[in-house]
Coordinates of C-alpha atoms and ligand atoms in Angstrom, one line a residue:
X24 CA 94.2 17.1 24.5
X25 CA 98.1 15.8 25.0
X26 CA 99.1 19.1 23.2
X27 CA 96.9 21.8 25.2
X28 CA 98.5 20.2 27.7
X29 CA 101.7 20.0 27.0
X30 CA 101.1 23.8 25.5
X31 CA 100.0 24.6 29.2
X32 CA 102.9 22.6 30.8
X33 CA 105.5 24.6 28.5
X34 CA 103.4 28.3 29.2
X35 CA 103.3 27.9 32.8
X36 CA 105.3 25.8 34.9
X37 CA 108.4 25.3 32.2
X38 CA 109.1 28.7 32.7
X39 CA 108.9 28.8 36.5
X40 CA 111.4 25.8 36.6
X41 CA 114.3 27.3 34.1
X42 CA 116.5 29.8 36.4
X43 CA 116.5 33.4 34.6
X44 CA 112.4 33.4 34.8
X45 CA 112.7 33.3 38.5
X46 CA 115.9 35.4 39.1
X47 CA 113.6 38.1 40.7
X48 CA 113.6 35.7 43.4
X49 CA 117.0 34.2 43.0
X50 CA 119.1 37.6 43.3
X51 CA 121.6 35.4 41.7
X52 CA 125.0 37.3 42.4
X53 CA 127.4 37.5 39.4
X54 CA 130.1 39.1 40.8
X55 CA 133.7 37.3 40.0
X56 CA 137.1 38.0 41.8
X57 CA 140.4 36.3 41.0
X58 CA 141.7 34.8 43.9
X59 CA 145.6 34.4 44.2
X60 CA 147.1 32.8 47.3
X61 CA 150.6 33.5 48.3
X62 CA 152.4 32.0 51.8
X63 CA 154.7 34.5 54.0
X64 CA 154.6 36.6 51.2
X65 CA 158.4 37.9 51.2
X66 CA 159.7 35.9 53.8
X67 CA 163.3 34.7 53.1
X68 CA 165.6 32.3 54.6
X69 CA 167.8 35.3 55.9
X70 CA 164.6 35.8 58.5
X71 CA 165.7 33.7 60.9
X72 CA 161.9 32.0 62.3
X73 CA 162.5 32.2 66.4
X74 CA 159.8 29.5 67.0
X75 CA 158.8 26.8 64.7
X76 CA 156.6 27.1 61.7
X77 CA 155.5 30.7 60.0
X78 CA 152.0 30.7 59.0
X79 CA 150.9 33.7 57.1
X80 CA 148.6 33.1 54.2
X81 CA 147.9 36.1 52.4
X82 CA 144.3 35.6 49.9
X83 CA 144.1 38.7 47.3
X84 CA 140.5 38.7 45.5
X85 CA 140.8 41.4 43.1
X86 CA 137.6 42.5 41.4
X87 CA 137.7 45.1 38.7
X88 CA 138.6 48.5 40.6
X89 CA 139.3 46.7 44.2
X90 CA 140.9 43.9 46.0
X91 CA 140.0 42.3 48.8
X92 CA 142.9 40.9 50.8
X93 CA 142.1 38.0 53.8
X94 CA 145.1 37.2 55.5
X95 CA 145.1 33.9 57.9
X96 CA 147.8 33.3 60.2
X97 CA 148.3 31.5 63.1
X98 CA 151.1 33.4 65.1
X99 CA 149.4 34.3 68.6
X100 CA 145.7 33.3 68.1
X101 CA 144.2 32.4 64.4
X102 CA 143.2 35.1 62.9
X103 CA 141.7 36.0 59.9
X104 CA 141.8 39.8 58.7
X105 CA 140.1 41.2 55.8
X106 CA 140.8 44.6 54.6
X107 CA 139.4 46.1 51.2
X108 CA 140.7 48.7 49.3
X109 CA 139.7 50.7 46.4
X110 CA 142.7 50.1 44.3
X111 CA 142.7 46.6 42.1
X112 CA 146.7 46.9 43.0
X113 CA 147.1 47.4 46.3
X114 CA 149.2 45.1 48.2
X115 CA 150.2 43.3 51.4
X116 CA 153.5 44.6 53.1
X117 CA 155.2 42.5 56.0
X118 CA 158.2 44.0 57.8
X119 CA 159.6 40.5 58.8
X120 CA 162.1 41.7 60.8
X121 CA 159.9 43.6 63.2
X122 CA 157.4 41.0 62.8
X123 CA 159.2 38.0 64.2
X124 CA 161.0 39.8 66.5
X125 CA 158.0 40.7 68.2
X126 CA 158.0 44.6 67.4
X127 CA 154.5 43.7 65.8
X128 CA 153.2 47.5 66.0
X129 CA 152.6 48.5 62.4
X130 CA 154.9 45.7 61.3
X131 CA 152.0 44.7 58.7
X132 CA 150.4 46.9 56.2
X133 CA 148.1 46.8 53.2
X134 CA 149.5 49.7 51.1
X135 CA 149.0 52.5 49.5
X136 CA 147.4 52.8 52.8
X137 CA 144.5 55.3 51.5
X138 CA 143.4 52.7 49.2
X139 CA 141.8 51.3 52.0
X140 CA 138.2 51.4 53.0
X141 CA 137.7 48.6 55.4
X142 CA 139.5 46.5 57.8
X143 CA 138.6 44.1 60.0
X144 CA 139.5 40.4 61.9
X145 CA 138.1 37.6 63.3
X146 CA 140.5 35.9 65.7
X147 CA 139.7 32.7 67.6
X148 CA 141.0 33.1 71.0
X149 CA 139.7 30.1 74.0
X150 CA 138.1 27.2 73.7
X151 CA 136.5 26.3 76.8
X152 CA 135.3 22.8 78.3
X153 CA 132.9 22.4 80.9
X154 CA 132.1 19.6 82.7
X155 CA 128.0 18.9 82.4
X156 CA 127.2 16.2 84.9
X157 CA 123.7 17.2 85.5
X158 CA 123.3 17.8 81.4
X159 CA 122.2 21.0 80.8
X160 CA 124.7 22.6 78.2
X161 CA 123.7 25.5 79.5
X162 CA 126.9 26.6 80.6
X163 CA 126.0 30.9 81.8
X164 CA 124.4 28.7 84.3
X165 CA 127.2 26.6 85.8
X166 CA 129.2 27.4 88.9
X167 CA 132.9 28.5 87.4
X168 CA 133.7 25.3 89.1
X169 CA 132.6 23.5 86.6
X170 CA 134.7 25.2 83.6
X171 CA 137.9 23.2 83.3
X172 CA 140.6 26.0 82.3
X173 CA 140.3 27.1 79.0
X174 CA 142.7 26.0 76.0
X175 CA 144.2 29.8 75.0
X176 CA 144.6 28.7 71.5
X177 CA 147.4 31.5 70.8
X178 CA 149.7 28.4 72.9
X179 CA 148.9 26.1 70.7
X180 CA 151.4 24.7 68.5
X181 CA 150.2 24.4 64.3
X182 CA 151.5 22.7 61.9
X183 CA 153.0 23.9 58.6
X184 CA 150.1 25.0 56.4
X185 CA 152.2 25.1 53.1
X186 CA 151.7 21.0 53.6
X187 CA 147.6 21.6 53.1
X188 CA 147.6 24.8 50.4
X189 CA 146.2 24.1 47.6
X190 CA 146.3 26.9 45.2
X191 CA 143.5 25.6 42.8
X192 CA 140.7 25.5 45.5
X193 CA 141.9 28.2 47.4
X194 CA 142.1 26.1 50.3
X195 CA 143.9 25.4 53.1
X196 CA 143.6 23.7 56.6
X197 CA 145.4 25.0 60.1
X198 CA 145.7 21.9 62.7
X199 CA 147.3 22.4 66.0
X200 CA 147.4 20.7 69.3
X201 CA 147.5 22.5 73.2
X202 CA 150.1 22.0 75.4
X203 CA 148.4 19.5 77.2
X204 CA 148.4 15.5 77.1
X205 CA 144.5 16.0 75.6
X206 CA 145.9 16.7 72.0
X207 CA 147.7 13.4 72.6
X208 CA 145.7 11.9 69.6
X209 CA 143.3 15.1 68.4
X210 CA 144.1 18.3 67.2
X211 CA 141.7 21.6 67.1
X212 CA 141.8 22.5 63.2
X213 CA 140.9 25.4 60.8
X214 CA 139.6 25.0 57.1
X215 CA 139.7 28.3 55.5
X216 CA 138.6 28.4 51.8
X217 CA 138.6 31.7 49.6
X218 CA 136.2 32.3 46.8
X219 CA 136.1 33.7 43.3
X220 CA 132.3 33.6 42.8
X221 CA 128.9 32.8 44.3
X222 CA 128.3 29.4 45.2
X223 CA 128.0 27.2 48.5
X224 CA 130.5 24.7 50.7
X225 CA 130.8 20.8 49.6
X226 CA 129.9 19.9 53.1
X227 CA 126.8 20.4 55.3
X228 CA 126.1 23.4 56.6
X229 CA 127.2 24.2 52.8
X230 CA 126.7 28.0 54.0
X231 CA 125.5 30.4 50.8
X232 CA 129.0 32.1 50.1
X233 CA 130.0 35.0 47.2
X234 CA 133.6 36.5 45.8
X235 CA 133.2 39.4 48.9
X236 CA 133.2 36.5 51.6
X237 CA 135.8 33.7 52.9
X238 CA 134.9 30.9 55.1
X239 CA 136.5 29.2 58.1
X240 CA 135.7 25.3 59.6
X241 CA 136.6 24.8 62.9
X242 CA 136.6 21.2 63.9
X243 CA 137.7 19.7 67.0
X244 CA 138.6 15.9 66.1
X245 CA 139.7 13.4 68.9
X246 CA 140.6 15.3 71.6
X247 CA 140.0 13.2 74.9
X248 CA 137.2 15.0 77.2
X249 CA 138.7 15.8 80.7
X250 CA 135.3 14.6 81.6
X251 CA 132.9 11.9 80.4
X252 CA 130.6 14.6 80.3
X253 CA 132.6 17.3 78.5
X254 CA 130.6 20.2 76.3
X255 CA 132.8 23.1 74.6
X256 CA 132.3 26.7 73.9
X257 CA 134.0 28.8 71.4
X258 CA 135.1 32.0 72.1
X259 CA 135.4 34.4 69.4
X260 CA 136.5 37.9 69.1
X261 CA 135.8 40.3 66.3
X262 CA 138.1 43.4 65.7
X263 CA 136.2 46.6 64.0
X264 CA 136.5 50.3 64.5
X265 CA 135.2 52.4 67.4
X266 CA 132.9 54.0 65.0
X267 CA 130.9 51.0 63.9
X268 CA 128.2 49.2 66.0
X269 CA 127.8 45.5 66.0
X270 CA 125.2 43.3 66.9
X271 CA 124.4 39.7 66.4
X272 CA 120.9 38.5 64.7
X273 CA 119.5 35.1 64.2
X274 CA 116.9 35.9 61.4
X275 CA 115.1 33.0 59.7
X276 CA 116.0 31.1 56.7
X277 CA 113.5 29.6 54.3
X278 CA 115.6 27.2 52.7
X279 CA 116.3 23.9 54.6
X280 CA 117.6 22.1 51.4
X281 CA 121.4 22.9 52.2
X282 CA 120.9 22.4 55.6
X283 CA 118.7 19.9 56.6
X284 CA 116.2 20.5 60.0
X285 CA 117.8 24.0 60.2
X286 CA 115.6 26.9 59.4
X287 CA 117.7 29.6 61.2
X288 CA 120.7 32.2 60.0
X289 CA 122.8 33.9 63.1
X290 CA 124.4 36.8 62.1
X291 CA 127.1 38.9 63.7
X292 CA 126.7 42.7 61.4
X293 CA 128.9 45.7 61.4
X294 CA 127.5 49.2 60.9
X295 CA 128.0 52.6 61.4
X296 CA 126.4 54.2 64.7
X297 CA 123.1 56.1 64.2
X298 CA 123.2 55.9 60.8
X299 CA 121.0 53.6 58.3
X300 CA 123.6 53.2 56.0
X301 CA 124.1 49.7 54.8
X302 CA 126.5 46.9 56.6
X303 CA 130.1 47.1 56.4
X304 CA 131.0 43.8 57.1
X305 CA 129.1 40.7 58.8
X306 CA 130.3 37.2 60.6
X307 CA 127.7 34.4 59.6
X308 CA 126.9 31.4 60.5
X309 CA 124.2 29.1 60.7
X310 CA 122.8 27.6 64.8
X311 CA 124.4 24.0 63.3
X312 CA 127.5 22.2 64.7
X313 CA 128.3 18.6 63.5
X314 CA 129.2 15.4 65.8
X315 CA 130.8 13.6 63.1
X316 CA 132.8 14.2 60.4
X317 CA 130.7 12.5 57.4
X318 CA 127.1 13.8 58.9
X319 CA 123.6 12.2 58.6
X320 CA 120.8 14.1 60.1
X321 CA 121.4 12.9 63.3
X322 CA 124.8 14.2 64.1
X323 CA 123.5 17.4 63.8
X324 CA 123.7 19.5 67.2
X325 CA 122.0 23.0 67.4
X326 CA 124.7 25.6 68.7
X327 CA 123.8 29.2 70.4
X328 CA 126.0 32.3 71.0
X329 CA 126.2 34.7 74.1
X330 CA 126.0 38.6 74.3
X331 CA 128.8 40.5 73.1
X332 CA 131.4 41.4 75.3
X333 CA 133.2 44.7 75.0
X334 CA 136.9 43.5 75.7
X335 CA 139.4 45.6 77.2
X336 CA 142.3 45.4 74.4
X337 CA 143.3 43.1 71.4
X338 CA 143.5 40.0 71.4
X339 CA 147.1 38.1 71.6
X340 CA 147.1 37.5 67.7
X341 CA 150.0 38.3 66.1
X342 CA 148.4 39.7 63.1
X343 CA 145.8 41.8 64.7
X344 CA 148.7 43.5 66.8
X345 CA 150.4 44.2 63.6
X346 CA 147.9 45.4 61.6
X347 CA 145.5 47.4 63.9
X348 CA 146.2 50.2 65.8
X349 CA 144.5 53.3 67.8
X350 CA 140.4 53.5 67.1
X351 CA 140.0 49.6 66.7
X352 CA 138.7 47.9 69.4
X353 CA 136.7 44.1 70.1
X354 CA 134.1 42.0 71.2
X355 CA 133.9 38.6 72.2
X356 CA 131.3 36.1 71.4
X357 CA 131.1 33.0 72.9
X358 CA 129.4 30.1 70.4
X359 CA 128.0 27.1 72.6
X360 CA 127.5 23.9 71.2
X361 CA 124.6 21.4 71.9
X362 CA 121.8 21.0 74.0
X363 CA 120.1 19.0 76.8
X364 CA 119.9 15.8 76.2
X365 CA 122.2 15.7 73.0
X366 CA 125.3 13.4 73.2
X367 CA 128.6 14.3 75.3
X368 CA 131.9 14.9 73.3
X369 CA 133.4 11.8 73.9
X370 CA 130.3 9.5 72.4
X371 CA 131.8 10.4 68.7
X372 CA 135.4 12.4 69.9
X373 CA 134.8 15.3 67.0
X374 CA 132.8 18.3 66.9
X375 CA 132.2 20.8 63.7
X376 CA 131.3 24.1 63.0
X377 CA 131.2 26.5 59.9
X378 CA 131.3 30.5 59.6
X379 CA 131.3 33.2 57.0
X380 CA 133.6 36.1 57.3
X381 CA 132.9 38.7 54.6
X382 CA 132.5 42.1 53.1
X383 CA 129.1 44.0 52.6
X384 CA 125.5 42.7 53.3
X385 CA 125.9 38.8 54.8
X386 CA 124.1 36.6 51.8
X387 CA 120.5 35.6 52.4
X388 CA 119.1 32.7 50.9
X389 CA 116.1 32.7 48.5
X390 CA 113.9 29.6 47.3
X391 CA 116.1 27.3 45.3
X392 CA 115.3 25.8 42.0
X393 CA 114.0 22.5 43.5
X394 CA 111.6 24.3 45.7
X395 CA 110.3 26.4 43.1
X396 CA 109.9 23.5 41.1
X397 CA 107.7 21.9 43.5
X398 CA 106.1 24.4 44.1
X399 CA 105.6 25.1 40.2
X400 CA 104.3 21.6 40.4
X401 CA 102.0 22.3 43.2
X402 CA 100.0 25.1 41.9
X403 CA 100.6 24.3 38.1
X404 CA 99.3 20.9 38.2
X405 CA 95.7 21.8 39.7
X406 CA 95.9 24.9 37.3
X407 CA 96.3 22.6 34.6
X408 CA 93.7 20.2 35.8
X409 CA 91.1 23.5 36.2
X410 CA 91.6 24.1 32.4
X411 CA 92.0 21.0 31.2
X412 CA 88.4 20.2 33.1
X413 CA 87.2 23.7 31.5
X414 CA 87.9 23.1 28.4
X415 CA 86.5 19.4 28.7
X416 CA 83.2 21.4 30.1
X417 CA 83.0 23.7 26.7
X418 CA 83.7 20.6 24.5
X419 CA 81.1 18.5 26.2
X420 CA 78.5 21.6 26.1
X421 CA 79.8 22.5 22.4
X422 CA 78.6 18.7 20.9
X423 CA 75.6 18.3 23.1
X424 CA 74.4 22.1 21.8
X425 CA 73.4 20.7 18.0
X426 CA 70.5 18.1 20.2
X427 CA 68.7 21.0 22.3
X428 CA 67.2 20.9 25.4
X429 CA 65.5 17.9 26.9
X430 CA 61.9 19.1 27.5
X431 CA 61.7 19.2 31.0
X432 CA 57.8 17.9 32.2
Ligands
NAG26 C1 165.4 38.8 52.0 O1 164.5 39.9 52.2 C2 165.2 41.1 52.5 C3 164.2 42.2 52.9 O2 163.0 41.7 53.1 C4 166.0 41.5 51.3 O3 166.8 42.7 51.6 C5 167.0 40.4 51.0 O4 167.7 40.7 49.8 C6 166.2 39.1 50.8 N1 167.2 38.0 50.6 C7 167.1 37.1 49.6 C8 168.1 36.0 49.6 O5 166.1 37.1 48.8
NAG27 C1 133.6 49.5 40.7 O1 133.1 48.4 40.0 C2 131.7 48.2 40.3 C3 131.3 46.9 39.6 O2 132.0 46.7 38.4 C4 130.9 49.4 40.0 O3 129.6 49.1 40.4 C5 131.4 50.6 40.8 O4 130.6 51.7 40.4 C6 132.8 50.8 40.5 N1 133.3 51.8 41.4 C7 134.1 52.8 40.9 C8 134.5 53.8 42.0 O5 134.5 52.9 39.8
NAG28 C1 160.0 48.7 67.1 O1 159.9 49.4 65.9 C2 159.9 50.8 66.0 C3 159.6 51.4 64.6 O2 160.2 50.7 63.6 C4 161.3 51.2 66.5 O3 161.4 52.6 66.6 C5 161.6 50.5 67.8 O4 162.9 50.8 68.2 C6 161.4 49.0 67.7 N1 161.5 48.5 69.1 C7 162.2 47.4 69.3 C8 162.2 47.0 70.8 O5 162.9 46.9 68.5
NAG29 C1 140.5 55.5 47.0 O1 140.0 56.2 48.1 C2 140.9 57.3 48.5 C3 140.4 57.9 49.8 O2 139.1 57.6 50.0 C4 141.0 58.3 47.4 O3 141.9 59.3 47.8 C5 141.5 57.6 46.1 O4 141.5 58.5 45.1 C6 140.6 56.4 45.8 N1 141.2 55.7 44.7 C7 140.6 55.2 43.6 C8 141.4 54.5 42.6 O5 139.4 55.4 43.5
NAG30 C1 123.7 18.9 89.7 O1 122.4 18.6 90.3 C2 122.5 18.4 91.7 C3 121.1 18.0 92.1 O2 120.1 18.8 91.6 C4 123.0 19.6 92.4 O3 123.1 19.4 93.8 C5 124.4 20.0 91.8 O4 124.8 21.2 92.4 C6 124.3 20.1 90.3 N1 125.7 20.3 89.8 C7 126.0 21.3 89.0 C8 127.5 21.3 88.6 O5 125.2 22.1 88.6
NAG31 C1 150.0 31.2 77.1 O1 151.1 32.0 76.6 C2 151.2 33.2 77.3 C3 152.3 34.0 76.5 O2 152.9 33.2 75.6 C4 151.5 33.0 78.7 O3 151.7 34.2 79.4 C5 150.4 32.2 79.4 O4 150.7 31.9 80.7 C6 150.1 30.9 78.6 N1 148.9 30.3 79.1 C7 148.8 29.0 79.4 C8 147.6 28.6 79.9 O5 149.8 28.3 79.2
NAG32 C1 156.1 25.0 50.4 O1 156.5 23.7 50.0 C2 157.1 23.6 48.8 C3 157.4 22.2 48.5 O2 157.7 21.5 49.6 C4 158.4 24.4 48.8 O3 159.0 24.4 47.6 C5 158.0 25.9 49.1 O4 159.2 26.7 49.3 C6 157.3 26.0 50.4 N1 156.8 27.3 50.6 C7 156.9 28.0 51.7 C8 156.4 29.4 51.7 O5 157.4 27.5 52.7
NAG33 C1 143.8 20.6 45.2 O1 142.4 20.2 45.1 C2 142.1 19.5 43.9 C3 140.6 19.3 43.9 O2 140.2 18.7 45.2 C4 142.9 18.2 43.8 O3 142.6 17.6 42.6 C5 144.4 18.6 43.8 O4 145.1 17.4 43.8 C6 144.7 19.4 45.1 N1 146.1 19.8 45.0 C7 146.9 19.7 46.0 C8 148.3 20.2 45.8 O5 146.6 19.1 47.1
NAG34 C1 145.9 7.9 72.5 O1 145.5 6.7 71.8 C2 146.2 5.6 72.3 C3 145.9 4.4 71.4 O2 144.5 4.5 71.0 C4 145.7 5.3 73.7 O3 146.4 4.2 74.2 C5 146.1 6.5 74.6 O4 145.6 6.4 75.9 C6 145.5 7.8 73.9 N1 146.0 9.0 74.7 C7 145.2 9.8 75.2 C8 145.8 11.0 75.9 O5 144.0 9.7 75.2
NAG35 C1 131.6 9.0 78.0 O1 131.9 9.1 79.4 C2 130.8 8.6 80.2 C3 131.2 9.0 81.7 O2 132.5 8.6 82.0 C4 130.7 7.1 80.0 O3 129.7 6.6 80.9 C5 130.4 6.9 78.6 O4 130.4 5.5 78.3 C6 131.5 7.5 77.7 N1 131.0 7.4 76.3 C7 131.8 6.8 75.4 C8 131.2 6.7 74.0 O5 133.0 6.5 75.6
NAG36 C1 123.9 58.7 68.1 O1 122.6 59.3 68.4 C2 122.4 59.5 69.7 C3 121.0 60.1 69.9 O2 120.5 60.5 68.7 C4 123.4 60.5 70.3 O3 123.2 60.7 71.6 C5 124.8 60.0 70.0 O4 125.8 60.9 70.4 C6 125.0 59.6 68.5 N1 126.3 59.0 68.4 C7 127.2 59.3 67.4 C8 128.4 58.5 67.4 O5 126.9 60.1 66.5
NAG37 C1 133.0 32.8 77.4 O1 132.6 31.9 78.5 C2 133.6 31.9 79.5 C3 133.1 30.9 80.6 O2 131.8 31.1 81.0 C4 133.7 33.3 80.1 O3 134.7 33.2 81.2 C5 134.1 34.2 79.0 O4 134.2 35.5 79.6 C6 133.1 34.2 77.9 N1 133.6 35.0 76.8 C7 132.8 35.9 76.2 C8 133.4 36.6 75.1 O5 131.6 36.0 76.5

């Protein structure tokens, strides 16, 4: 009996619990890049910086016949930009001296310039605060009376991110404070992290990454409310080419392991118009913001985004003015966190929020190993039980076969 079963055990559930049995379902992506990070690449002390620090962290992920280049930088508005070429050696070119003078038109290039197949940015331009006495954190619905004036983050001042590179994780972390007495003890940060292969974040919403995507952390920690009842809103705003469409998705996600109570993926996709061809390039994120910055369930806050907005020209980033010119234009997305009844800013002073910025189709999650091992368990067990009983049945009937029939009267 113990081996039939353990013969059943190893022929039908083992299997379903080791990973390459199930990678039908696992679409496990293998794809590796090498990710080098360089600061101000070519910046030297005869540039003369005209206001404090120089930010420019260039990320190249080179795969076997392309790169992938993410630049971050926080001169005018953070930005990140990803471009991708064809070429496994194509590189990033800054003319400093137009640069930093302000002469930013087509003072940044990734060359040889036909190398390159894609280009875009994501730039975080406002954070807004509103002022939710009657708690409704719905704030399309609020008279503009009740919006504080925004915080343009492109006049924020940010701190030297050479002190938080780290070149082994591929890591580093933008802080910087407004101009105001709010950012007296807070600051409005930026967590970027490369990646060389597959895998997810350390920290909840631990978002399903690969080598063609990047991710960015925005966290707003002790900033003091200019209300009791302060709520903010992110505005975003996405750079692509005239000839792609955009729209933003919220799909469903089966897997609430990595992100407990949330079973939804928002998604912000590039494509070309009329055309079925596959996505250029997406935004992701998941509806999740955090309200402290070691989590349990209950800090979680659900978050929601507005339409997009055509905008009427670039946004004040430094890097998107250098890099993009004519036939690139954006939208704005405002992201808008928490919801009736959920806790004002100033009951924890911190705020979190995690996106995806990549190349290609966004990721999509697919049943982990611990689900499929439960369910394994769920369907093998009775399966085993059925047989097991079965073969008790035959066993039984077998050894009672030699005595015949009881003569029935
Ligand atoms: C600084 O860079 C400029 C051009 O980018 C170059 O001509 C000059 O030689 C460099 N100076 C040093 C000290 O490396
Ligand atoms: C580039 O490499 C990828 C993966 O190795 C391969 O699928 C693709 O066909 C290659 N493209 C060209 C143009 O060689
Ligand atoms: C900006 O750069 C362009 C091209 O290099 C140059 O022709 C122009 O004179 C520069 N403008 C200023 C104000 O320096
Ligand atoms: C990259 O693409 C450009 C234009 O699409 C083409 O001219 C060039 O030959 C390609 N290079 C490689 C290495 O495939
Ligand atoms: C809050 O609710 C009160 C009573 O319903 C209403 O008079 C007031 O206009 C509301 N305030 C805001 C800012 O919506
Ligand atoms: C932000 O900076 C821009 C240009 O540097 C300036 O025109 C604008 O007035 C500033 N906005 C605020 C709110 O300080
Ligand atoms: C970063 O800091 C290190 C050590 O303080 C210094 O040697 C290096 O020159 C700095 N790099 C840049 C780009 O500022
Ligand atoms: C980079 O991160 C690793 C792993 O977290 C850590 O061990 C290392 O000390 C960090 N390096 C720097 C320069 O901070
Ligand atoms: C900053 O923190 C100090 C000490 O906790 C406090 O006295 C001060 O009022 C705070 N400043 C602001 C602008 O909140
Ligand atoms: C937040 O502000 C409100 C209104 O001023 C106040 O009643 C509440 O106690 C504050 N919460 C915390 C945690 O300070
Ligand atoms: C897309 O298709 C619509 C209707 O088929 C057409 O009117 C429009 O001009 C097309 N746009 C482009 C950019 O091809
Ligand atoms: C974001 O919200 C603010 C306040 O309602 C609004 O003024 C702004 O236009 C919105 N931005 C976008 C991109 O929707």
């Amino acid at each position: 009996m113990a081996t039939a079963a353990s013969l059943l055990l190893s022929l039908f559930i083992w299997p379903l619990l080791t990973r390459p049995a199930f990678a039908f379902l696992d679409r496990g992506d293998t794809y590796r890049r090498k990710v080098s990070l360089e600061l101000n690449p070519g910046l030297n002390s005869s540039h003369t910086a005209p206001l404090g620090v120089i930010n420019l962290l260039h990320v190249r992920a080179t795969g076997n016949n392309d790169t992938l280049h993410f630049i971050f930088c926080s001169q005018g508005a953070p930005a990140v930009l990803l471009v991708h070429t064809n070429s496994s050696s194509s590189s990033l070119k800054v003319d400093w001296l137009k640069f930093l003078s302000g002469n930013l038109s087509g003072s940044l290039k990734i060359e040889p310039e036909n190398s390159v197949h894609y280009s875009s940015a994501l730039v975080f331009t406002r954070l807004w605060e509103y002022d939710d006495v009657n708690d409704t954190a719905d704030p399309t619905h609020l008279p503009p009376s009740s919006f504080f004036p925004p915080y343009e983050l492109q006049n924020f001042t940010w701190e030297d991110l050479n002190r938080t590179l780290n070149y082994t994780t591929h890591t580093a972390q933008l802080c910087g404070k407004g101009p105001t007495e709010s950012f007296h003890n807070g600051s409005f940060c930026l967590g970027f992290s490369a990646f060389e292969s597959e895998g997810r974040g350390p920290t909840w919403p631990r978002l399903l990454h690969n080598a063609n995507a990047s991710q960015v952390r925005f966290w707003l920690k002790g900033v003091t409310g200019r209300s009791g009842f302060s709520r903010f809103v992110l505005e975003l705003q996405h750079i692509d080419s005239k000839e792609l469409s955009s729209q933003v998705e919220t799909l469903r996600s089966i897997d609430d392991e990595y992100t407990p109570s949330i079973f939804q993926v928002s998604q912000w996709v590039f494509s070309p118009i009329n055309s079925t061809s596959p996505i250029l390039g997406y935004v992701q994120w998941k509806p999740v913001a955090y309200r402290t910055e070691s989590p349990v369930l209950n800090d979680a806050t659900p978050c929601r985004h507005s339409h997009l907005m055509p905008m009427d020209q670039l946004p004040a980033s430094d890097l998107v003015l250098a890099y993009f010119g004519d036939g690139y234009s954006a939208h704005g997305l405002n992201v808008t966190f928490s919801i009736a009844g959920d806790p004002f800013y100033n009951a924890t002073d911190y705020l979190s929020w995690t996106v995806l910025v990549g190349l290609g189709s966004p990721p999509t999650e697919s049943f982990s190993a611990l689900v499929i091992g439960i369910m394994a368990l769920g369907l093998g067990i009775p399966l085993v039980l059925i047989l097991l009983g079965g073969v008790f049945v035959c066993v039984r009937k077998q050894r009672s076969v030699p005595q015949g029939y009881e003569p029935i009267n």
